[in-house]
Every structure is written in C-alpha cells, then in structure tokens.
Short mmCIF file of C-alpha atoms and ligand atoms in Angstrom, two decimals:
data_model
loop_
_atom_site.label_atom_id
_atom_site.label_comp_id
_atom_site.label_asym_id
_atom_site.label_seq_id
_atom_site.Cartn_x
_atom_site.Cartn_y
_atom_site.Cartn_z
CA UNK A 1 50.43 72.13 -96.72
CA UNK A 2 48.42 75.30 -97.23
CA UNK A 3 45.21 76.45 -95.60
CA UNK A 4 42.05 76.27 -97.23
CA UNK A 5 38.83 77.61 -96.80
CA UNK A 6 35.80 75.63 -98.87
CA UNK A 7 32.32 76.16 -99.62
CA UNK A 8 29.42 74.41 -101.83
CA UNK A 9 26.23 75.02 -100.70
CA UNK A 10 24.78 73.37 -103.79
CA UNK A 11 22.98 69.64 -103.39
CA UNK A 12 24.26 67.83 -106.60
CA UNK A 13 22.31 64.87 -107.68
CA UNK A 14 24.43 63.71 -110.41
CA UNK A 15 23.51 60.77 -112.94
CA UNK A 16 21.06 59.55 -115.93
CA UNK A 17 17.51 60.43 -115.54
CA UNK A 18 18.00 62.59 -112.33
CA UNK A 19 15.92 65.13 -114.40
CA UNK A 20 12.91 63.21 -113.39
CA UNK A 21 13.43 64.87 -110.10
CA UNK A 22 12.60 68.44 -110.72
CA UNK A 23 9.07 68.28 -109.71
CA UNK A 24 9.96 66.86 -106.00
CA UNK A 25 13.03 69.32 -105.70
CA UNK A 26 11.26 72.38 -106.99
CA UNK A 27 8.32 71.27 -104.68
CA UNK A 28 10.80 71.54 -101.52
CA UNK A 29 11.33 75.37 -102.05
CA UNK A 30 8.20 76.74 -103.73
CA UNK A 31 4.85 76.38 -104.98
CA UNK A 32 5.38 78.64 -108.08
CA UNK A 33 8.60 78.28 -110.25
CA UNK A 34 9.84 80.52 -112.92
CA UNK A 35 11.48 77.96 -115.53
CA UNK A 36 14.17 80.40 -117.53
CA UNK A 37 15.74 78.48 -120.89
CA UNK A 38 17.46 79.03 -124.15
CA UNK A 39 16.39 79.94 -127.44
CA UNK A 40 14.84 76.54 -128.77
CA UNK A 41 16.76 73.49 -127.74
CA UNK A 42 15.20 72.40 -124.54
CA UNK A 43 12.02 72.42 -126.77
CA UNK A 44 13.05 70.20 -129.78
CA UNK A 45 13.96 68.21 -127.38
CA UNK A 46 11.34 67.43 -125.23
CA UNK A 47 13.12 68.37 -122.01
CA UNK A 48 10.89 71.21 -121.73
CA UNK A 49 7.82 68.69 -121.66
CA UNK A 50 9.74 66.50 -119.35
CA UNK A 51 10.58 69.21 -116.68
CA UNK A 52 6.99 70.52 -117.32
CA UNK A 53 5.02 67.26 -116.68
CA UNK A 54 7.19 66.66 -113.33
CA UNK A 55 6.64 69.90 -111.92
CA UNK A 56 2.86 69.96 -112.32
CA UNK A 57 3.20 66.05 -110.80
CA UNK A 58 4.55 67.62 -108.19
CA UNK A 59 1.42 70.73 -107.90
CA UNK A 60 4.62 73.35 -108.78
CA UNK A 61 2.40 75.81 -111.00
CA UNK A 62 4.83 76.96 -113.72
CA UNK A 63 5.64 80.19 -115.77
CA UNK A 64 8.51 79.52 -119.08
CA UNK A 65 10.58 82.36 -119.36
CA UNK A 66 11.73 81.08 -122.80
CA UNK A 67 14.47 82.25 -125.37
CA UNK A 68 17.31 83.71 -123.57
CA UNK A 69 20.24 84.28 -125.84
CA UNK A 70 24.12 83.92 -125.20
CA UNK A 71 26.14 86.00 -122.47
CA UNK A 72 22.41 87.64 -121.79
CA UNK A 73 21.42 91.28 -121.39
CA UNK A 74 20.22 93.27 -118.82
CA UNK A 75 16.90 93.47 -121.30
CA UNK A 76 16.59 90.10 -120.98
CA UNK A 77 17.14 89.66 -117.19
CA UNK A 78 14.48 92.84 -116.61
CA UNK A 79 11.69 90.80 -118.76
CA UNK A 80 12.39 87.56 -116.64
CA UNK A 81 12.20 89.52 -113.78
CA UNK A 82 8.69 91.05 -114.28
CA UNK A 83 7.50 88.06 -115.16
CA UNK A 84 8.87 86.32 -112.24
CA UNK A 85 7.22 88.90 -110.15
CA UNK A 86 3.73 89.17 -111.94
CA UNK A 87 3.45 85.59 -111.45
CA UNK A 88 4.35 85.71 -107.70
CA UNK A 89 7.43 82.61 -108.82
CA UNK A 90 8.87 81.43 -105.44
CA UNK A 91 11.87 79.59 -107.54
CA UNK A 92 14.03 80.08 -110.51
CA UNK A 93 15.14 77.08 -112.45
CA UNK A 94 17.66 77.60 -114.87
CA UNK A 95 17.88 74.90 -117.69
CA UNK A 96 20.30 75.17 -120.45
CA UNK A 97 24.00 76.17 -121.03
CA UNK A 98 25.50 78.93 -119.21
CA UNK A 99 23.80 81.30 -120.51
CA UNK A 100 19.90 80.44 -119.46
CA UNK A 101 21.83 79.16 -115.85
CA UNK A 102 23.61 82.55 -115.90
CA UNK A 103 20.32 84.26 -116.69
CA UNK A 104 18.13 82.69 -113.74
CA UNK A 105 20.54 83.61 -111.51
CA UNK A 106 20.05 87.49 -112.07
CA UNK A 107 16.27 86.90 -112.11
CA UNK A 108 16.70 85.51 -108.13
CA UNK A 109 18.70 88.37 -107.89
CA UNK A 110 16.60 91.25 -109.48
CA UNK A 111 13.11 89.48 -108.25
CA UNK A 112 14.25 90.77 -104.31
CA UNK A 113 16.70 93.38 -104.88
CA UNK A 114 15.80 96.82 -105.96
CA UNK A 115 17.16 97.11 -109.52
CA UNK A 116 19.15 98.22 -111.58
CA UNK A 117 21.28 95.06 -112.19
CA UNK A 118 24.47 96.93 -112.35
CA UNK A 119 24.77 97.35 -108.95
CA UNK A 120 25.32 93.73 -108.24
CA UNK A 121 28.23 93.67 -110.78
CA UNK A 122 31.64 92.72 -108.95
CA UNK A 123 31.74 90.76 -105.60
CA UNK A 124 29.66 90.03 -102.80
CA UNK A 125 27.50 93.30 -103.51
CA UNK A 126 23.79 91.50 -103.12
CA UNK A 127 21.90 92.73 -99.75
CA UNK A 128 18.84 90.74 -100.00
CA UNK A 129 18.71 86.80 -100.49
CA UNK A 130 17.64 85.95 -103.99
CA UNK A 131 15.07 83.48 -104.77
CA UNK A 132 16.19 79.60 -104.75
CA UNK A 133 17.89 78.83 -107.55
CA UNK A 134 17.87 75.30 -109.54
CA UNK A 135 19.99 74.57 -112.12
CA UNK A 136 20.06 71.92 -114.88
CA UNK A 137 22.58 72.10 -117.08
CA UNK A 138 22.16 70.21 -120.60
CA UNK A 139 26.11 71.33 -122.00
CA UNK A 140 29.07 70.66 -119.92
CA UNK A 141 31.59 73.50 -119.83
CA UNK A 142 30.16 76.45 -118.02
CA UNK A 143 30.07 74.74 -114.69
CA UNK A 144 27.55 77.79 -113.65
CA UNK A 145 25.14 74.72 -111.82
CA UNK A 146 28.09 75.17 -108.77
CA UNK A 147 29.57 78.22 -108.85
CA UNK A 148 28.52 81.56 -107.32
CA UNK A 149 28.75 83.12 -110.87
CA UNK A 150 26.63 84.95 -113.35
CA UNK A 151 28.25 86.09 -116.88
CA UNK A 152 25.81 88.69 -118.55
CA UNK A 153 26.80 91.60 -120.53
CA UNK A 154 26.00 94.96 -119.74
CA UNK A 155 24.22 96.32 -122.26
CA UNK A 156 24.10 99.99 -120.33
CA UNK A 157 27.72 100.63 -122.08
CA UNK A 158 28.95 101.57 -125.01
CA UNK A 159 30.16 98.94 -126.52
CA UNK A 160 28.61 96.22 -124.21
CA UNK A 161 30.67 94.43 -121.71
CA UNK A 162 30.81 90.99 -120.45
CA UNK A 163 30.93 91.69 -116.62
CA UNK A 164 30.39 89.17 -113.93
CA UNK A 165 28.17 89.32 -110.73
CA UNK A 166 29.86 87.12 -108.07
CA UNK A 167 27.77 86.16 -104.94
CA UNK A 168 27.77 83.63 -103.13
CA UNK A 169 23.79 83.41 -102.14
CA UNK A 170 23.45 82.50 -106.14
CA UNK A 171 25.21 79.33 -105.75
CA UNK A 172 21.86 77.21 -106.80
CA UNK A 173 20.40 75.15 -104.12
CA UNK A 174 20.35 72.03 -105.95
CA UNK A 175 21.63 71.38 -109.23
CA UNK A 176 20.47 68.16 -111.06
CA UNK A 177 23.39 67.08 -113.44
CA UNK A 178 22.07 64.77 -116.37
CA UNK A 179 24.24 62.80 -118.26
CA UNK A 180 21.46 61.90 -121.10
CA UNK A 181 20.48 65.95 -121.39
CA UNK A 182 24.05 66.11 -123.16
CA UNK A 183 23.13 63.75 -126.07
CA UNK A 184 21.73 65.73 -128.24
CA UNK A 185 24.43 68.32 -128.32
CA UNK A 186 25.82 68.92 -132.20
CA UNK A 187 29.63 68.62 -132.41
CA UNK A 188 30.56 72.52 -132.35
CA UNK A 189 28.02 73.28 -128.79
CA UNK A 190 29.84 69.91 -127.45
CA UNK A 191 33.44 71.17 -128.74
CA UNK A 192 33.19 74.98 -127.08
CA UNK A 193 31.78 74.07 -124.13
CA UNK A 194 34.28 71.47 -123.61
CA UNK A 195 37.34 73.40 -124.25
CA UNK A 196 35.36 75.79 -121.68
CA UNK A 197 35.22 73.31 -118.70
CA UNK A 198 38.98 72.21 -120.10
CA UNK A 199 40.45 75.75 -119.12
CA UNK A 200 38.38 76.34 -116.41
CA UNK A 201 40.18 73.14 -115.16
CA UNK A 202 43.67 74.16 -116.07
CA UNK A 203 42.99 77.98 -114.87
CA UNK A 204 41.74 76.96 -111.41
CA UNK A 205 45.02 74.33 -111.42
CA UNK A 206 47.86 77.37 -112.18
CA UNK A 207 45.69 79.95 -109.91
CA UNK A 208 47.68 81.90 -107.08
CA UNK A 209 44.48 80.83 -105.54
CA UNK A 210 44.17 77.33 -105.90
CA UNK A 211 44.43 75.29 -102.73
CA UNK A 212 44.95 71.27 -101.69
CA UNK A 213 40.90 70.33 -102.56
CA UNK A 214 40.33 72.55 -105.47
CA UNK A 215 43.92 71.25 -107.10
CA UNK A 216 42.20 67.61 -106.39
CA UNK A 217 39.48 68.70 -108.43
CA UNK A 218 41.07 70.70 -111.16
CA UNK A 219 43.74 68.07 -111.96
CA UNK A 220 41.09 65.18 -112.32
CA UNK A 221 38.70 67.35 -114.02
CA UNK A 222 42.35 68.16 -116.94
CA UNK A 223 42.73 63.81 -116.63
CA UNK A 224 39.30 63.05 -117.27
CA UNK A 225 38.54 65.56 -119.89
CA UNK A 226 42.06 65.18 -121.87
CA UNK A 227 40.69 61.40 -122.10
CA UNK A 228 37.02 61.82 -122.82
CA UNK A 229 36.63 65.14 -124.67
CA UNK A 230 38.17 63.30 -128.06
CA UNK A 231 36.11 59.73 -127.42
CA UNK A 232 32.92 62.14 -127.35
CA UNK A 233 33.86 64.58 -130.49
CA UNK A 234 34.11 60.70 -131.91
CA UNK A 235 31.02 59.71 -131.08
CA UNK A 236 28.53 62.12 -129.82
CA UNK A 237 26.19 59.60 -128.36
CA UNK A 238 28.81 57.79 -126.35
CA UNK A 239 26.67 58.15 -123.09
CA UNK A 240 30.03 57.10 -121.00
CA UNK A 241 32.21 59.55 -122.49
CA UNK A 242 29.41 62.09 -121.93
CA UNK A 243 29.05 61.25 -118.17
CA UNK A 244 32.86 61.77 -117.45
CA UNK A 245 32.64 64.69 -119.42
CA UNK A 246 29.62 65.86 -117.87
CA UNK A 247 31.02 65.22 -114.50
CA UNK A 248 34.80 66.25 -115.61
CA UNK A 249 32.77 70.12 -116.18
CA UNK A 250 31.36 70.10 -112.57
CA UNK A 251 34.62 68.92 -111.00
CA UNK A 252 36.04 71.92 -113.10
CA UNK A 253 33.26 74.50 -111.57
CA UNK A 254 33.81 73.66 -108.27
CA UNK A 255 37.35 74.15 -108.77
CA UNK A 256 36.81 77.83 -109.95
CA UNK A 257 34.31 78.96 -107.56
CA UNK A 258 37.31 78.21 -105.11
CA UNK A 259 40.05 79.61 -107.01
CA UNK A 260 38.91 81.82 -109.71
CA UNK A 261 39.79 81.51 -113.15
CA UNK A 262 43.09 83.31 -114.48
CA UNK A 263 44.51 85.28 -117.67
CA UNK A 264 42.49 82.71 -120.28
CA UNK A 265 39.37 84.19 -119.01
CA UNK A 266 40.21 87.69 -118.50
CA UNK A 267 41.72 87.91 -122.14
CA UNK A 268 38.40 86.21 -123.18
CA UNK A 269 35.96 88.76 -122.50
CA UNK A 270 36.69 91.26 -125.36
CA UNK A 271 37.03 88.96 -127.99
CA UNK A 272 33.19 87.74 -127.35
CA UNK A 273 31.97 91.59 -126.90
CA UNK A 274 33.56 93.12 -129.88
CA UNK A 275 34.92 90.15 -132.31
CA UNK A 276 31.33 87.73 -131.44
CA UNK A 277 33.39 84.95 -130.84
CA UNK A 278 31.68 82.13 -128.94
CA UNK A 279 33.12 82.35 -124.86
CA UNK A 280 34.46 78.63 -125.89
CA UNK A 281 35.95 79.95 -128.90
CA UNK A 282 37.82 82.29 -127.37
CA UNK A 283 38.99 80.45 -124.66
CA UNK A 284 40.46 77.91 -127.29
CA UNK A 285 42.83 80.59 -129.13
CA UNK A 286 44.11 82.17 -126.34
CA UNK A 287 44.50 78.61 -124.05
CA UNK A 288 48.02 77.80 -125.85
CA UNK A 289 49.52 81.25 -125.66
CA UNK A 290 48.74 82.24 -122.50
CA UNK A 291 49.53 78.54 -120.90
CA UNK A 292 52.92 78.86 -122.45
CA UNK A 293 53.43 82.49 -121.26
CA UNK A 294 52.78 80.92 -117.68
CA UNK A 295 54.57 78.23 -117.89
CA UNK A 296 57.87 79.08 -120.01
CA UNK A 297 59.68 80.11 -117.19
CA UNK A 298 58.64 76.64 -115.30
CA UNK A 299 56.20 76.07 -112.86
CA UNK A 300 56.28 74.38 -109.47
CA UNK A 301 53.42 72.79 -110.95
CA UNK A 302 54.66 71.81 -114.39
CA UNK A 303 55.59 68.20 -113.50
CA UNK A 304 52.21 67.55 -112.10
CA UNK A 305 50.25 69.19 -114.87
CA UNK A 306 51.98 67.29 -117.69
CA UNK A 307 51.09 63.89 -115.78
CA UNK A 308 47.37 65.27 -115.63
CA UNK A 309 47.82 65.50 -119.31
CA UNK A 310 49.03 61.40 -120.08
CA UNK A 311 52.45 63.29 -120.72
CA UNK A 312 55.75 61.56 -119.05
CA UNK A 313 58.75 64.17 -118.21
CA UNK A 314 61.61 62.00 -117.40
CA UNK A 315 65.06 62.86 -118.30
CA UNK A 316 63.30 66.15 -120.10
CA UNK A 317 64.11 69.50 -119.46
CA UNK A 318 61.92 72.41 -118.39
CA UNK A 319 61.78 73.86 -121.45
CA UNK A 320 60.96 70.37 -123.01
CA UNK A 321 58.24 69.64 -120.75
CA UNK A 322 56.63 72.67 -121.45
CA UNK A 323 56.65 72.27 -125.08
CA UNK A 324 55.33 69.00 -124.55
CA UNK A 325 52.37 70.53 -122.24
CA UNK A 326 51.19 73.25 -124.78
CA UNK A 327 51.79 70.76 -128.00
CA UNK A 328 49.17 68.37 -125.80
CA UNK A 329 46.90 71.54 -125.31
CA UNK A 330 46.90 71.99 -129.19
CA UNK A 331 46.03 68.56 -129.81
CA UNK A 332 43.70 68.62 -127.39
CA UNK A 333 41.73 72.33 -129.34
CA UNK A 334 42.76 70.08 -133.33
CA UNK A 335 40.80 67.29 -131.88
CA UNK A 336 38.01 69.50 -131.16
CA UNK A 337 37.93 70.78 -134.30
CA UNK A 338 38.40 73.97 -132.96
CA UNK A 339 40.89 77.16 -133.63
CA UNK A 340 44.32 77.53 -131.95
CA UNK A 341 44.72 81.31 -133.29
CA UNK A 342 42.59 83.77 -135.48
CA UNK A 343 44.75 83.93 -138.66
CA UNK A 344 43.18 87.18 -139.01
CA UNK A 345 44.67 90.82 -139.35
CA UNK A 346 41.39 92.03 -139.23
CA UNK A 347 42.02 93.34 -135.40
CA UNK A 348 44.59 95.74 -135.76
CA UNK A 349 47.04 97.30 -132.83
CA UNK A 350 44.84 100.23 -131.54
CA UNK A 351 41.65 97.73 -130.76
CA UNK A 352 44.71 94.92 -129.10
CA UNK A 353 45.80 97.97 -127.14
CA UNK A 354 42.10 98.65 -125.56
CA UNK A 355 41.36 95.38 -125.39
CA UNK A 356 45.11 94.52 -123.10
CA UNK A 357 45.00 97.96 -121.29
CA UNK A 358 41.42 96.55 -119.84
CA UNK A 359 42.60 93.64 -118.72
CA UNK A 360 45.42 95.56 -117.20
CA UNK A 361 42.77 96.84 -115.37
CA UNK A 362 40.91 93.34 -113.96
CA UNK A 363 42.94 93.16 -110.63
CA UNK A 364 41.40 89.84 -109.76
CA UNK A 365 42.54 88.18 -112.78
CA UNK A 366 46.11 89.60 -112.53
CA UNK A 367 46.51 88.40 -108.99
CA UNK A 368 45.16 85.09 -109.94
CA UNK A 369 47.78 84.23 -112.82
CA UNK A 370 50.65 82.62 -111.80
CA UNK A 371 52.94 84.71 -114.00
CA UNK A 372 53.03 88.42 -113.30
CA UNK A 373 52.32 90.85 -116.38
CA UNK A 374 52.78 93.69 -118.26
CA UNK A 375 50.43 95.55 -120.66
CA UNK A 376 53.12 95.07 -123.83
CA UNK A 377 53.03 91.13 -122.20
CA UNK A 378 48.83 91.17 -122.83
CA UNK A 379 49.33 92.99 -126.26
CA UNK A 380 51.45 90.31 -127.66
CA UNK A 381 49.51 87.11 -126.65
CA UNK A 382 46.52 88.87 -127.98
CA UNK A 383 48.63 89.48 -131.57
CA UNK A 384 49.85 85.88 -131.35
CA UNK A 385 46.24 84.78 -130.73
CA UNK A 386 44.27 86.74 -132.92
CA UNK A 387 47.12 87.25 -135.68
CA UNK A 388 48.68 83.69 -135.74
CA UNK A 389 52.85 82.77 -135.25
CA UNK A 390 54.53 85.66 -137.41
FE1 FE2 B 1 34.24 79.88 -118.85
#
C-alpha cells in the first residue's frame, strides 16, 4: 500500500437547512463579516435575506460585496478588498459557485497581505494568514468550499490568464454544504458544474498523485455522480438526487486538494480565456479525448474505473474496456445535454499550437497525468476536441 499524507482543515456541516447556521458560525470567528456573492442569484433567491437575517441574529454586522462575475479579476478582488478593509470585516464568506468562493478567498488573502495579487499566484507563496474564510456553495462542481484553491484570471496580461493561487491557509474554516441552495439551479448551471465535479472526480482517480483515501473518495464521488447527475438533469427539484450530487462534488474536492487535477484541467484553461467557454464546458469536450489518450494504452486502474462507472469487463479486452469507459463518459456529457467536441474550425493550428505549447509548460499538470506527453500529443486532442472526429 502507498503512503499518504492528508489534510482538511475545513469543518463541513453538510445537509438541508444547515444554512441557518451562518450567523452562529460567522459569530465564532468575527464580529464583522464581508459577505462576497455572484451577480444576482443569491438575491432572487432569497438566500441573501436568509444569510443576512442570521448573521445580524447572531450581532455579525455585515458588508455585501455583491456581483462578482465568472473566473474573477484582479479588479474585482482589489474592490472586495478595500471594502473589506474600510469596513474593518474580520471574516469573508463566500456564497455562490466557484467563482464568488474563489473570489473571497483572494479577499482573505489581499485584506493581510501587501498586494499585488500576483504574487500569491502558484503554490504555497502567502506569508501572512488570511482572514477566516466561510464558504457556502449553492452549485455543486467546483468543490472550492474544501480545497486550498482559488481560480481567478489575471487580468495584468495580455490576453488574460486563468492562473491559480494554491495555499493551504485558504482552505475555508467551515464550509456549510446545503442541499436545498441547489434547487433553484436552471438545467445548463446544474449540467456544467456537474460535469465539473465529474472530472474533478475522474482526474484526482488517474492522478500520479492520488493515494489510498483520496482514490476512496474519487471513485465514490465517479459512482455517485454517474448515477445521480442524469436523475437530476431529469428532474431538477429531485432534492435526493441533489444531495448525492451535492455531496458526490465535495467528495470530488477533497479528492483534488489531495491529488491535483490532471491534463482535463490544464487543457481547460485556454479554451475559457480566449474561446469564453464556460470552465464546465470545457471540461466536457476535452473529458473523452483526453480520458482515452490516458487510458488507450491500459491502466492499472482501468478495471476499477469501469466498475465506478456501472460498466462490467469480464471476458473483454483492454482495448474493449476502454471503449466501453469513454462511450460511458459520452453518455454521461449527451445526458447532460452538453458538448463532446466543438465542431468548429473556427480555432485554427497557430492558436492550438499556443494554446498546447502552454500547457507544455504547466509542470504540475504534466507530472500529474498518468500518461506522459508530447506537445504534437496536446495539439491533437485539442484538434479532436475543438475540431470534432475528422
Ligand atoms: Fe474544475
């Protein structure tokens, strides 16, 4: 068995209503909380109001930091910031999707650190300890309520890059995981996120650097979400399927803050920067190519993973089983309504080229994937993603 090293520092209260608990939780680490969100949606739906009426239950005086938009900028994380520090905020709660999570988790950052932001890009490059961090999550995919991650883009370049600040002091301190905050998610927000916390799942499961607990995670986090990911697209207020779902996506971010996430993810980041293609999106055209680049040659894995999948292998060959694996992942992205490729030419060879030369360039995810590869291996997933099967 291999050695493993694991750490979540995060306190997970997990189940319908646990909302409700803000005010005491936020109460524990502050008196003054910044409350960072998403364009609109926590309004509409009265979450705002709920997390607002428990937090002044609980005397936690409270500044909204509202309208943060997807894979934020470093704009947006310098407004949060001053505000966080005009108001003298003692805690950042994040509440939305990944992005507003992703967001809060600068603002603790940038509210003790001297800025710029850009110097906390990479690993394990923050000095001082951010502010305490709470997370509520109301999609399941990103899995950013348990993970040491922030995704932002970074805006200083030209063109702007996705680039990720990994720490782990912005693992949140508690991270209150609702069920019922999922509801209200329309198909397509329910469909990318979910394909999201699906490869986050399968990434972490192929990583060089998954181990014995985070392969416990990862593979019932594929199980549950191969099962529960259609019954929701079905019916979208299916509060069981939601809850698996839900809790499928957190499995799946605890796998990844253990193992990292592989080629998927590092092929992702372009096609969101340049093409605007939701991260979800993305993830869903390049899932079938790249899983069958890593797997064609077989896997010691491969076995495993197609049982994860509700996919028997006996008397089948290698290269049956992994046909059988990727035709289940394609399902899986036609059930979600979703893309498997591009069918577009619109992305011709010079822009593939940049975009495969930089992930030539992201050791982490290279030494992740369980495959090695070349650059001309990078260009032609990309073409087979973007361009469709010639
Ligand atoms: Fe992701």
């Amino acid at each position: 068995m291999r050695e493993f090293e694991f750490y979540l520092p995060t306190r997970v209260l997990f189940g319908k209503g646990v909302v409700e608990n803000i005010g005491k939780e936020t109460a524990k680490l502050g008196k003054s909380a910044l409350i960072v969100t998403g364009q609109a949606s926590a309004r509409k739906t009265g979450l705002l109001k709920r997390v607002g009426d428990s937090l002044k239950k609980s005397r936690v005086k409270t500044t909204l930091f509202e309208g943060v938009e997807a894979n934020p900028s470093l704009e947006t994380i310098k407004k949060g910031t001053k505000l966080a520090k005009e108001k003298e905020c003692e805690v950042i709660i994040g509440l939305g999707g990944g992005s507003p999570m992703d967001a809060a988790k600068a603002i603790a950052v940038l509210t003790t650190n001297p800025a710029p932001l850009t110097n906390y890009f990479g690993r394990n490059k923050v000095k001082e300890a951010p502010l305490p961090i709470i997370a509520v999550p109301t999609t399941a995919g990103t899995g950013s309520e348990i993970n040491p991650y922030a995704a932002l883009t970074n805006t200083d370049k030209a063109p702007p890059r996705k680039e990720i600040l990994i720490d782990l002091s912005i693992f949140p301190k508690v991270a209150l995981v609702d069920p019922e905050l999922t509801l209200s998610l329309p198909a397509s927000v329910t469909a990318e996120t979910g394909i999201d916390a699906f490869s986050h799942a399968l990434e972490s499961y192929l990583s060089n650097r998954s181990r014995p607990l985070s392969e416990a995670l990862a593979s019932e986090a594929i199980r549950l979400l191969v099962c529960y990911l259609p019954k929701v697209m079905k019916n979208l207020k299916d509060i069981n399927a939601r809850s698996y779902t839900l809790y499928a996506s957190l499995l799946a971010g605890i796998a990844i803050a253990q193992s990292g996430t592989i080629l998927v993810h590092g092929m992702s980041y372009r096609l969101t920067t340049d093409l605007g293609l939701s991260h979800g999106k993305a993830c869903a055209i390049l899932l079938p190519v790249v899983s069958e680049f890593n797997l064609s040659q077989g896997h010691p894995k491969l076995i495993s993973l197609s049982r994860c999948l509700g996919e028997s292998t006996e008397d089948l060959t290698t290269k049956e089983i992994v046909k059988k694996v990727i035709t289940r992942i394609e399902n899986l992205i036609t059930e979600l309504s979703l893309p498997q490729n591009l069918k577009t030419r619109k992305v011709g060879k010079e822009l593939i080229a940049e975009f495969a030369q930089e992930v030539m360039r992201n050791k982490a995810k290279l030494t992740n994937n369980p495959r090695s590869v070349t650059l001309n291996d990078v260009i032609e997933m990309y073409e087979k993603a973007l361009w469709g099967e010639e």
